[in-house]
Coordinates of C-alpha atoms and ligand atoms in Angstrom, one line a residue:
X1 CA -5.4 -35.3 0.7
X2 CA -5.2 -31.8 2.2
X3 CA -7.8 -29.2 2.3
X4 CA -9.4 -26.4 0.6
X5 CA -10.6 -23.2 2.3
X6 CA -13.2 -20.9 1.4
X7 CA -11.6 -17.9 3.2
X8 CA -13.4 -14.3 2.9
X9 CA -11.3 -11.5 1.9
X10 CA -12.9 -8.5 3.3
X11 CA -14.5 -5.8 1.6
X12 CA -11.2 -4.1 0.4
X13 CA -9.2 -2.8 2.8
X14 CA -6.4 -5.3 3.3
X15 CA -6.5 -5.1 6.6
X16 CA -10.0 -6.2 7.3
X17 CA -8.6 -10.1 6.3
X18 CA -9.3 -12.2 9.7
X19 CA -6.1 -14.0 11.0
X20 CA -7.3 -16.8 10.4
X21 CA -7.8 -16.3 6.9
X22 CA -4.2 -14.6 6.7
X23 CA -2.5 -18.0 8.3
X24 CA -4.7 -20.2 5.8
X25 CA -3.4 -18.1 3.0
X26 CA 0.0 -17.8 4.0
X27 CA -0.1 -21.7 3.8
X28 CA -1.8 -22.0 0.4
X29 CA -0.4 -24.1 -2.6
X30 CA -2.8 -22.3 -4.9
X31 CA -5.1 -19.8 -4.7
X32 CA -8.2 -18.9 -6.6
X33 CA -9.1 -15.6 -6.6
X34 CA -11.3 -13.1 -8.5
X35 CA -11.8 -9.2 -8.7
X36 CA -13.6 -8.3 -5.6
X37 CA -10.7 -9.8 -3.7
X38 CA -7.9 -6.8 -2.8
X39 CA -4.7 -8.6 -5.0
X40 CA -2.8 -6.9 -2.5
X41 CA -3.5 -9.8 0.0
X42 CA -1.4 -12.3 -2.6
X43 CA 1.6 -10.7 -1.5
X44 CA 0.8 -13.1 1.6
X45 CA 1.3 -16.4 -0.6
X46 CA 4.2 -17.8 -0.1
X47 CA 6.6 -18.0 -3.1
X48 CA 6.1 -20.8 -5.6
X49 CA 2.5 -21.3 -5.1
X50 CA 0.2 -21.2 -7.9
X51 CA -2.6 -18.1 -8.0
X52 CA -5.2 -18.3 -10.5
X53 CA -7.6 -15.4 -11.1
X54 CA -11.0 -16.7 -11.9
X55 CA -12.5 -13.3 -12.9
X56 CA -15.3 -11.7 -13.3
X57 CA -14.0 -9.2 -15.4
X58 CA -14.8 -9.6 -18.9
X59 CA -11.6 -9.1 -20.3
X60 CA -9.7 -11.5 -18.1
X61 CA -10.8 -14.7 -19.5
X62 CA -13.6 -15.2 -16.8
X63 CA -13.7 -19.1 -15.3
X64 CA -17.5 -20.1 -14.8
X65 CA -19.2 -21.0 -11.6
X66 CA -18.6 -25.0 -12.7
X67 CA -14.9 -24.3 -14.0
X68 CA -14.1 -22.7 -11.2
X69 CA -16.0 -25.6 -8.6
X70 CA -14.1 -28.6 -10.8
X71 CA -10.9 -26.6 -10.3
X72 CA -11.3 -26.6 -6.2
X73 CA -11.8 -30.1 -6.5
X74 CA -9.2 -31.1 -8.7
X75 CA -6.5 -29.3 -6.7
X76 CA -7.3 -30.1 -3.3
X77 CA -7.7 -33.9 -4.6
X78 CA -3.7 -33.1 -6.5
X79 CA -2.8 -33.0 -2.7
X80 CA -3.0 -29.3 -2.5
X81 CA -3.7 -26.7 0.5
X82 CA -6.3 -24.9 -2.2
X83 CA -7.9 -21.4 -0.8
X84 CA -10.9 -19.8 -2.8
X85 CA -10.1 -16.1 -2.2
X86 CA -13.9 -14.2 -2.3
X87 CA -14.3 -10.8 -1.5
X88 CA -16.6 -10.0 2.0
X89 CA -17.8 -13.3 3.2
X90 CA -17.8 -16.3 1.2
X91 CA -21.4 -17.0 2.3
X92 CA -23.3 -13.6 1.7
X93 CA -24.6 -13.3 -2.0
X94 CA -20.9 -14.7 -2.8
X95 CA -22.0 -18.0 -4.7
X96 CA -19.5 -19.9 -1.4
X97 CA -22.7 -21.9 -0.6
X98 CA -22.4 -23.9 -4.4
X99 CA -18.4 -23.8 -3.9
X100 CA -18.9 -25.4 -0.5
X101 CA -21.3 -27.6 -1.8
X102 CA -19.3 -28.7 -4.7
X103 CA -16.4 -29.7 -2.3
X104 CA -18.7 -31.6 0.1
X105 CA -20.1 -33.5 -2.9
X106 CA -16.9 -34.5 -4.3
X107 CA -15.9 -35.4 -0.8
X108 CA -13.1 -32.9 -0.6
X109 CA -12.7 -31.9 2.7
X110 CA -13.0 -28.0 3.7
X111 CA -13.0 -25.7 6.2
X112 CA -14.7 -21.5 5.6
X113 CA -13.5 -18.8 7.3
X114 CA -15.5 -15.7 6.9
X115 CA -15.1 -12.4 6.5
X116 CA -16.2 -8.7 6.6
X117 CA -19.1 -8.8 4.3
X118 CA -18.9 -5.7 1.7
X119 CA -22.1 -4.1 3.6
X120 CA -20.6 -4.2 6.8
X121 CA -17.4 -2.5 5.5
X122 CA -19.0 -0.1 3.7
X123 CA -21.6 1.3 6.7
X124 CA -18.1 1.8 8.7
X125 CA -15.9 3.1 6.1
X126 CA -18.7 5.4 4.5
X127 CA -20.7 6.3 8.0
X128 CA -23.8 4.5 8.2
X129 CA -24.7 2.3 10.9
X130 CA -26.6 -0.5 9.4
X131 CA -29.0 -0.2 12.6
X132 CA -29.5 2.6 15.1
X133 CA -31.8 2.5 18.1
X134 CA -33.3 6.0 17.0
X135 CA -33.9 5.0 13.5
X136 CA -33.8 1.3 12.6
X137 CA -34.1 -2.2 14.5
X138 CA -34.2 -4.3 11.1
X139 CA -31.6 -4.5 8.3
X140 CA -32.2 -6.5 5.1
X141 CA -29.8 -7.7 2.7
X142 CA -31.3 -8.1 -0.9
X143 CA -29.8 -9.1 -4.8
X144 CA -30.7 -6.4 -7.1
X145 CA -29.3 -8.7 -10.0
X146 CA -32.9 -10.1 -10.7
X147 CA -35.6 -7.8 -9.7
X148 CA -38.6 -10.0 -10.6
X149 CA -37.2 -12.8 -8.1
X150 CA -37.9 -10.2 -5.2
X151 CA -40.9 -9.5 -3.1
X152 CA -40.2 -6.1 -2.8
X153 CA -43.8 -5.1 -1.2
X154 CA -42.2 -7.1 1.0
X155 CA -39.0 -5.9 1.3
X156 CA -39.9 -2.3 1.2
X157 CA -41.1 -2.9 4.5
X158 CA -37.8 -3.4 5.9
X159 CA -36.2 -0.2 7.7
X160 CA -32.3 -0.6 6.8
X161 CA -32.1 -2.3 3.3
X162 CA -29.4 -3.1 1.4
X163 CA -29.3 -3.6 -2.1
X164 CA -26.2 -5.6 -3.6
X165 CA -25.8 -6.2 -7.2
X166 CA -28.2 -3.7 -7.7
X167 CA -26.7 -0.9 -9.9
X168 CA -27.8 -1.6 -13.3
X169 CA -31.3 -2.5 -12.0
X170 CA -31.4 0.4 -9.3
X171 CA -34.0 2.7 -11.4
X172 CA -36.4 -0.6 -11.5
X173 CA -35.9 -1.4 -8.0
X174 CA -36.8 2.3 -6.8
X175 CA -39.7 2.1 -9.0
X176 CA -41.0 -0.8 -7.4
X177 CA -40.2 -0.1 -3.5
X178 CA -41.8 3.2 -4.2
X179 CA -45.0 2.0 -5.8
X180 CA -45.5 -0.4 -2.9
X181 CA -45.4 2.0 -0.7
X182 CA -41.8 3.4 0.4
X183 CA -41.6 7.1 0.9
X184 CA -39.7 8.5 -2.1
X185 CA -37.8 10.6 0.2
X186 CA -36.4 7.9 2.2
X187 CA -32.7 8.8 2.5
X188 CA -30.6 6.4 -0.1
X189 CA -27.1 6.3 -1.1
X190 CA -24.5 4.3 -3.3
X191 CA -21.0 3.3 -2.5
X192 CA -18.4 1.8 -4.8
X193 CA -15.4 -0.1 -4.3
X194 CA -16.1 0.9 0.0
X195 CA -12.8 0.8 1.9
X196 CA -10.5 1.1 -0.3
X197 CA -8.9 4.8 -0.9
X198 CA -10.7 5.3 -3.9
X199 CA -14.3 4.7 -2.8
X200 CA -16.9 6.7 -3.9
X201 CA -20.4 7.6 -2.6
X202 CA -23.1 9.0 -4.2
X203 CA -26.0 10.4 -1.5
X204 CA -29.7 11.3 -2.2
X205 CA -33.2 10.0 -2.0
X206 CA -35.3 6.9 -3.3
X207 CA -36.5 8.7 -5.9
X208 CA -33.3 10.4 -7.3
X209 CA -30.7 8.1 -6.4
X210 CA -30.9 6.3 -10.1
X211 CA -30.4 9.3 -11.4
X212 CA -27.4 10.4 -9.5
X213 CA -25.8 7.1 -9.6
X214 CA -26.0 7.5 -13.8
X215 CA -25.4 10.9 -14.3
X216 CA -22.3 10.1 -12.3
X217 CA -21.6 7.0 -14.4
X218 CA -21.1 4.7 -11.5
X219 CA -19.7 1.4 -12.0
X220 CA -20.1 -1.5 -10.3
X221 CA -19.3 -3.1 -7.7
X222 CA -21.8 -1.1 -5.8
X223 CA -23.8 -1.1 -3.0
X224 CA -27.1 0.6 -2.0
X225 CA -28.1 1.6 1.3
X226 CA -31.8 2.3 1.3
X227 CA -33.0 4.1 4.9
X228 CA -33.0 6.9 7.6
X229 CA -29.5 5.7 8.6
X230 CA -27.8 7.7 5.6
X231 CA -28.5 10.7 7.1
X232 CA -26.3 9.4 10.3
X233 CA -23.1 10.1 7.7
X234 CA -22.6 13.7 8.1
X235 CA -21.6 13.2 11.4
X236 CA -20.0 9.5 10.9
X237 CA -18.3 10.0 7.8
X238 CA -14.8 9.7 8.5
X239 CA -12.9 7.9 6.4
X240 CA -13.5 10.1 3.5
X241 CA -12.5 13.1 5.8
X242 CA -9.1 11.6 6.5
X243 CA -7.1 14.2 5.3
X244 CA -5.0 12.6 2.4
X245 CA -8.6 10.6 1.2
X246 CA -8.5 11.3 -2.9
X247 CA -4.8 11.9 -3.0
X248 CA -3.0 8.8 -5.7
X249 CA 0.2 9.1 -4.7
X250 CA 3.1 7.1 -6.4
X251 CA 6.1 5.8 -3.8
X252 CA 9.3 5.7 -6.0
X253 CA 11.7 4.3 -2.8
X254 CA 13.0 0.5 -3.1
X255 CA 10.0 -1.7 -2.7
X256 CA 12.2 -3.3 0.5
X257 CA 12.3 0.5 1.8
X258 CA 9.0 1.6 0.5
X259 CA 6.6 -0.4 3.6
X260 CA 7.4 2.8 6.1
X261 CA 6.5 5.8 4.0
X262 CA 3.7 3.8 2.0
X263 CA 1.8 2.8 5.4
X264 CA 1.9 6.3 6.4
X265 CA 0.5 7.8 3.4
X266 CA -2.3 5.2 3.7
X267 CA -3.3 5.7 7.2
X268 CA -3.9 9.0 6.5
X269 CA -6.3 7.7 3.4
X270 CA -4.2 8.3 0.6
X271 CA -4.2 5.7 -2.1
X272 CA -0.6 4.5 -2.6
X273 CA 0.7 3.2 -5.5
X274 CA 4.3 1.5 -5.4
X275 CA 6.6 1.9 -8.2
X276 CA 10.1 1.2 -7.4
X277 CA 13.0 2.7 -9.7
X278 CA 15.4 1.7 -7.5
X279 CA 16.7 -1.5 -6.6
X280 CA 19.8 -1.6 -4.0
X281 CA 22.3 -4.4 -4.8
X282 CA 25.5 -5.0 -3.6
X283 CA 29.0 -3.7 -4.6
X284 CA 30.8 -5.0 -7.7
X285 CA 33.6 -5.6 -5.8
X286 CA 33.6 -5.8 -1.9
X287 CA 37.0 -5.7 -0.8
X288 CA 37.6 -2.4 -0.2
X289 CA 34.8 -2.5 2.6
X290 CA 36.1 -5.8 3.7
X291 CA 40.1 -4.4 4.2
X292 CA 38.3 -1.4 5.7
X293 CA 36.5 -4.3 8.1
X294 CA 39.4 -6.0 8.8
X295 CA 41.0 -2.3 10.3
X296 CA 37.7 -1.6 12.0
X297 CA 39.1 -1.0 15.1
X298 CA 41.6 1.1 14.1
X299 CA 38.7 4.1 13.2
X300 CA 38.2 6.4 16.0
X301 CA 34.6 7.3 13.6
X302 CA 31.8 5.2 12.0
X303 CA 29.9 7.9 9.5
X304 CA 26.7 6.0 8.2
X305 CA 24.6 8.1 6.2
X306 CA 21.5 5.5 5.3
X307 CA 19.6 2.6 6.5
X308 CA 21.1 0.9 3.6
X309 CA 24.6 1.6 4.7
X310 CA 24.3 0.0 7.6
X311 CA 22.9 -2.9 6.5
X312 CA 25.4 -4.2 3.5
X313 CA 28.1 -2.9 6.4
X314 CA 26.7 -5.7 8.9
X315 CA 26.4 -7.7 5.7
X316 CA 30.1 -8.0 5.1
X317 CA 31.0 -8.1 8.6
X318 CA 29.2 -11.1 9.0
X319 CA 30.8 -12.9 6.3
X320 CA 34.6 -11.7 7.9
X321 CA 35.7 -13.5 10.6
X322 CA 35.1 -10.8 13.1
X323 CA 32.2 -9.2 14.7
X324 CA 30.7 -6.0 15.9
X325 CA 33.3 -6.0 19.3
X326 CA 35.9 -4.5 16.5
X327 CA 33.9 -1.4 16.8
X328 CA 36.6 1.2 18.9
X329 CA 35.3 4.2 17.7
X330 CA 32.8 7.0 17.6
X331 CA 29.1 6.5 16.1
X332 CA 27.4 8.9 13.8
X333 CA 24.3 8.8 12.3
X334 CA 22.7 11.3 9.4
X335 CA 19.0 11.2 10.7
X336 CA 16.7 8.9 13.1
X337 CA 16.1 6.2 10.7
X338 CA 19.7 5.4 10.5
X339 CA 19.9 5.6 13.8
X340 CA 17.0 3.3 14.6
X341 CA 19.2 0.9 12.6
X342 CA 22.5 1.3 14.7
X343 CA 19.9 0.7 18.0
X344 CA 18.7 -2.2 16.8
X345 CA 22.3 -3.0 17.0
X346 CA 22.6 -2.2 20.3
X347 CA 25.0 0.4 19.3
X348 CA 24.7 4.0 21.3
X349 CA 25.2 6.9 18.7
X350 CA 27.5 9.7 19.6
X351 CA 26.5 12.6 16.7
X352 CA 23.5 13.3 14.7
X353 CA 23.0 16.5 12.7
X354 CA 20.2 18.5 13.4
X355 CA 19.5 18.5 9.7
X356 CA 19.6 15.1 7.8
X357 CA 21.6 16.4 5.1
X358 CA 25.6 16.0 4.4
X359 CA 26.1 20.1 4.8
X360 CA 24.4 19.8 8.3
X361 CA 26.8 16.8 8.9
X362 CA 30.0 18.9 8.8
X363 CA 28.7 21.2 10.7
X364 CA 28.0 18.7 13.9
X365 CA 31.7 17.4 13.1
X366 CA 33.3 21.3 13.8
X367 CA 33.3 20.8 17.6
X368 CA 35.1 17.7 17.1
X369 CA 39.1 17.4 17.1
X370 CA 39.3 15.1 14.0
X371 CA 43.4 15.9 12.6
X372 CA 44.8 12.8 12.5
X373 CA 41.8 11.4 13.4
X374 CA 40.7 7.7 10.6
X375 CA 37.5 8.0 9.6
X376 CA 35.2 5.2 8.0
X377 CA 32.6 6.0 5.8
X378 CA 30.5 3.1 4.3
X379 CA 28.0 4.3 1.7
X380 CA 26.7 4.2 -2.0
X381 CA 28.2 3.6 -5.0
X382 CA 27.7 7.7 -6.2
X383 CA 27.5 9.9 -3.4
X384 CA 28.3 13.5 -3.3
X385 CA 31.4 14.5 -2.1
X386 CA 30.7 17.1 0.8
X387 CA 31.4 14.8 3.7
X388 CA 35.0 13.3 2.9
X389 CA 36.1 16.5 1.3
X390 CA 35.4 18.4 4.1
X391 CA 36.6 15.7 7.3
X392 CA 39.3 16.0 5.5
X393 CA 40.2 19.9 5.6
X394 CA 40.0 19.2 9.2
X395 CA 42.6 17.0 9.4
X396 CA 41.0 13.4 9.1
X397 CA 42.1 10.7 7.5
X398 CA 38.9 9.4 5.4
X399 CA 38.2 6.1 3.9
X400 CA 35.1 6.6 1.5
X401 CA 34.4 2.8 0.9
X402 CA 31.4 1.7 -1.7
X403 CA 28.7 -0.5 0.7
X404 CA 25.7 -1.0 -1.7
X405 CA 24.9 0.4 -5.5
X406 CA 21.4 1.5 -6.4
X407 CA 20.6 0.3 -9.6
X408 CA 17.7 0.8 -12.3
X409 CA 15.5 -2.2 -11.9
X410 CA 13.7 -3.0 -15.6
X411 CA 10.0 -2.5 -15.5
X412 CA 7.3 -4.1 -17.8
X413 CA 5.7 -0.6 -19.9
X414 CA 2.5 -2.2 -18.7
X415 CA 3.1 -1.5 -15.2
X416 CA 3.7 2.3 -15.9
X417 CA 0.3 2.2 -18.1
X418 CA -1.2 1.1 -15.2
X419 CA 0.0 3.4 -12.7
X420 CA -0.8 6.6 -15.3
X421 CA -4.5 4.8 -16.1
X422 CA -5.4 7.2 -13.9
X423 CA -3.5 10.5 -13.2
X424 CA -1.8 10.1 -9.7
X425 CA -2.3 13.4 -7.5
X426 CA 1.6 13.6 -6.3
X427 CA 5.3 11.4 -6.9
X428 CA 7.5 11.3 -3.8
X429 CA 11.2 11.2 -4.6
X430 CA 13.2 10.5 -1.7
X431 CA 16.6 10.9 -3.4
X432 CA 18.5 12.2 -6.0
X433 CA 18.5 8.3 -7.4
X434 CA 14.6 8.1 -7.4
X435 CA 14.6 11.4 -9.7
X436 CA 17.2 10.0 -12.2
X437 CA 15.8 6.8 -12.7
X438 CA 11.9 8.1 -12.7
X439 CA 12.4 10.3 -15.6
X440 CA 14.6 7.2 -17.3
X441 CA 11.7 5.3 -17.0
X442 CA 8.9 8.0 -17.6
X443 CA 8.4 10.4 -20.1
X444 CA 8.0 13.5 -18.2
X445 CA 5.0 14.1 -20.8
X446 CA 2.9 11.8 -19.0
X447 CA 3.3 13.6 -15.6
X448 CA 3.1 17.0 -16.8
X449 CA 0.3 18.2 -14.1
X450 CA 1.5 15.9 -10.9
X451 CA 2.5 16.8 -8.0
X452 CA 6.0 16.2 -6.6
X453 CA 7.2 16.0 -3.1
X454 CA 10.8 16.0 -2.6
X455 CA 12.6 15.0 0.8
X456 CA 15.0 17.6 0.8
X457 CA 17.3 20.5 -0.8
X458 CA 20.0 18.1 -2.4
X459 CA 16.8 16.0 -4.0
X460 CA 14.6 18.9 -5.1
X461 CA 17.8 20.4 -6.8
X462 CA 18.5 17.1 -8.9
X463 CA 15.0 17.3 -9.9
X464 CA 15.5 21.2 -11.2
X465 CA 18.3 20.7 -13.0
X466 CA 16.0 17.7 -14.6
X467 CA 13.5 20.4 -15.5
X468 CA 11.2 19.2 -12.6
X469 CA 9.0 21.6 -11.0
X470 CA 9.3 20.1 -7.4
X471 CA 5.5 21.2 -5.7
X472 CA 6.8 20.8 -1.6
X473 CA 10.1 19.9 -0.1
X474 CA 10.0 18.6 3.5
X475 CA 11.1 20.5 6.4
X476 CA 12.5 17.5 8.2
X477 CA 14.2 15.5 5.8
X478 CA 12.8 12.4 6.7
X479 CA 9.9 9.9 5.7
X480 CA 7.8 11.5 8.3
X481 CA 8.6 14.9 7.0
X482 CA 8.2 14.0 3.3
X483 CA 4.2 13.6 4.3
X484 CA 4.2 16.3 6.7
X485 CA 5.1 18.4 3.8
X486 CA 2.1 16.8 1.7
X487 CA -0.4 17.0 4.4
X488 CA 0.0 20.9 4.9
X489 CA -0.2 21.6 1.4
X490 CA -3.5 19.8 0.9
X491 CA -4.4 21.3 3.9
Ligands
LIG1 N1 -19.6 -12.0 -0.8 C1 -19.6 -10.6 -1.1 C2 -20.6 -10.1 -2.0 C3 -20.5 -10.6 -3.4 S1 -21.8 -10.2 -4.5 C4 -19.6 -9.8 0.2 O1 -19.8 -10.4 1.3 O2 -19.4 -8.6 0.2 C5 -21.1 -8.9 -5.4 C6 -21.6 -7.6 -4.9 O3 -21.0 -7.2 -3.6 C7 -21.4 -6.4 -5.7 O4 -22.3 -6.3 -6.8 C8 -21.6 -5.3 -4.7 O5 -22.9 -5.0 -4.5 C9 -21.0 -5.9 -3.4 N2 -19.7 -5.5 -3.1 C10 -18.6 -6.3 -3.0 N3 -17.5 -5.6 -2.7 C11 -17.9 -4.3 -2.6 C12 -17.3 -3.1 -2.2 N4 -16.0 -3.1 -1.9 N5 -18.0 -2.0 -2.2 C13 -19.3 -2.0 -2.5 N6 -19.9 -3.1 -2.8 C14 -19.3 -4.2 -2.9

């Protein structure tokens, strides 16, 4: 029999997982999961295993505390590395210590790995120290979910305390700490859903705290932080200062290409949305790049003008019979990220524009003697024509051969409810594909009042003639440039 793992997710933030709990996951037959877990830490599962959402939210068929136990037990005992996914740590207010027990009863064995309990995620990601040597030496930990259960002339006492599960019964629970004794003035706030980008916080004092949490219509999961070490969070406060904090912000690359520009946008706090209308395939028909690979050292220039390029290239050349060695010729790359590519290769590259656009190309190429000169240029399916058309007036002999096609990928309407559930702040198009194939997928209705960041002239003018309103192009045509270009204008 194998094992089952209670493993804590964290409070959010996927990053906050432990490494254990990531190699336990990554190892997982099936995985049991509910709401308070970040789904984004299932991308971790390998493929094939079974995940099983076991609520709590109402409308998702909700498993019960015993459904939920006999279905740990009757996995692991199936032979099965099982992991309970729980949000925080599995053993603070998580229900882990009935789980655990469950699985010792039944004789299943387990292992727990813990994690970054919600209160300790949200005191760093909202700015309050739990303790503080000026201000508090205690902290308490304390279910709102049943207010009679709780001392609280006791647990007034305490000078941190935290309240989970509390937000339906928060106006009961003032009441109570405040009639034993607790200055209604004591600095109290309320933060939802802490460390991810969309967190709120509500600030203010015992006494009005139920009131702002309502009038804001505050939903759970939330937690309350009840002491003088709120008042350290105007100074400490800075995730929510981190300058894209608030911004929804929909990444329209491939999802294979979207990691780069997505991790970015989320450093600096922005919550990122994938939506992928492209997907990059390769050609119908590869043989004109594979008669172009089998004269590939008879070009005296390589032009690759995208990651992508590059890599269905290598692709192809791998399947010949020959190898990189066949490469003669000059190398030249349309921006840094294409370059990085051709490194990786251990390839040195001779020309790069100083702009990453096809016009800019040309321009590097004037210097160069190119009449008579074979060119190779392995690209997309549709491309625009400046490059050949121009190498060509200058004597070249061009070979425009098809590497990879972007195609439409089909997406489920539910994901694009989803994404528009709320109104994202901005849409990134990277190229004139991402425009074309957004606005096939989306009425443009439904994105009337967005924002959209373009990553350059040729992109921005695809989405005009579209009847876009583009909002900033970048300077540098590049990933980096595209949030550049997004970070001054919020600025
Ligand atoms: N085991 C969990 C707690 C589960 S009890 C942990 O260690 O964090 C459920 C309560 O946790 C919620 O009602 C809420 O008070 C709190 N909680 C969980 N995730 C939260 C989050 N991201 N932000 C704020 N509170 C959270």
């Amino acid at each position: 029999m194998k094992k089952a793992y209670l493993v804590g997710a964290g409070p959010g933030d996927p990053g906050l997982l432990t490494l254990k709990g990531r190699a336990v996951l990554e190892q997982a037959d099936c995985v049991l999961y509910d709401n308070l877990a970040n789904p984004a830490l299932l991308a971790l599962v390998k493929p094939g295993a079974e995940c099983i959402y076991v609520g709590k939210k109402k409308s998702h068929h909700p498993k019960s505390q015993e459904e939920i136990c006999s279905l740990l037990v009757e996995r692991a005992r199936q032979g099965l590395c099982v992991v309970r996914l729980k949000g925080g740590d599995p053993y603070l207010f998580g229900r882990g210590g009935e789980e655990a027990e469950a699985l010792a009863q039944a004789g299943v064995p387990f292992e727990v790995v813990p994690g970054v309990t919600s209160p300790s995620g949200l005191s760093a990601y909202a700015g309050v120290p739990l303790t503080h040597r000026e201000h508090t030496s205690a902290v308490t930990f304390v279910t709102g979910h049943a207010v009679e259960a709780i001392d609280w002339a006791k647990v007034g006492h305490a000078e941190t305390l935290v309240v989970l599960m509390g937000l339906t019964n928060i106006r009961q629970i003032a009441a109570r700490l405040i009639s034993h004794g607790k200055n209604p003035k004591t600095p109290a706030m309320a933060v939802r859903w802490a460390s991810r980008p969309f967190q709120q916080t509500i600030v203010g004092v015992l006494e009005d705290i139920a009131d702002r949490t309502e009038a804001a219509q505050m939903k759970p999961p939330a937690t309350f932080v009840i002491g003088e070490v709120v008042k350290l969070r105007d100074q400490l406060n800075w995730y929510e200062r981190l300058p894209l904090f608030g911004q929804r912000i929909v990444v329209t690359r491939a999802r294979n290409q979207a990691t780069q520009l997505s991790e970015k946008l989320a450093l600096y706090g922005a919550e990122v949305v994938e939506f992928p209308v492209i997907e990059i395939a390769p050609p119908d028909d590869p043989s004109p790049l594979d008669t172009a690979i089998q004269r590939l050292s008879q070009y005296d220039w390589l032009i690759f003008t995208s990651v992508n390029g590059v890599q269905y290239f290598l692709d192809r050349l791998d399947r010949s019979n020959l190898d990189l060695r066949q490469i003669k010729g000059k190398i030249c790359a349309i921006g840094p990220a294409t370059r990085r590519a051709l490194e990786q290769l251990h390839l040195k590259v001779d020309l790069m524009p100083e702009q990453y656009v096809a016009e800019s190309l040309v321009e590097a190429f004037q210097g160069q003697q190119l009449a008579g000169k074979r060119v190779l240029l392995p690209r997309a399916k549709v491309a625009r024509d400046v490059v050949p058309v121009a190498l060509r007036q200058q004597g070249a002999e061009v070979d425009v051969v098809e590497a990879y096609q972007t195609v439409l990928p089909t997406v489920d309407p539910k994901t694009i409810n989803e994404i528009f559930e709320r109104k994202p702040d901005w849409i990134t198009f990277t190229s004139s594909s991402t425009v074309k194939n957004f606005l096939s997928l989306v009425e443009s209705e439904r994105f009337k009042s967005v924002r959209l960041a373009s990553i350059g002239p040729v992109t921005s003018e695809t989405a005009r003639q579209l009847g876009l309103r583009i909002t900033v192009e970048a300077a540098e045509h590049t990933m980096d440039g595209l949030v550049e270009a997004i970070l001054k204008f919020v600025s």
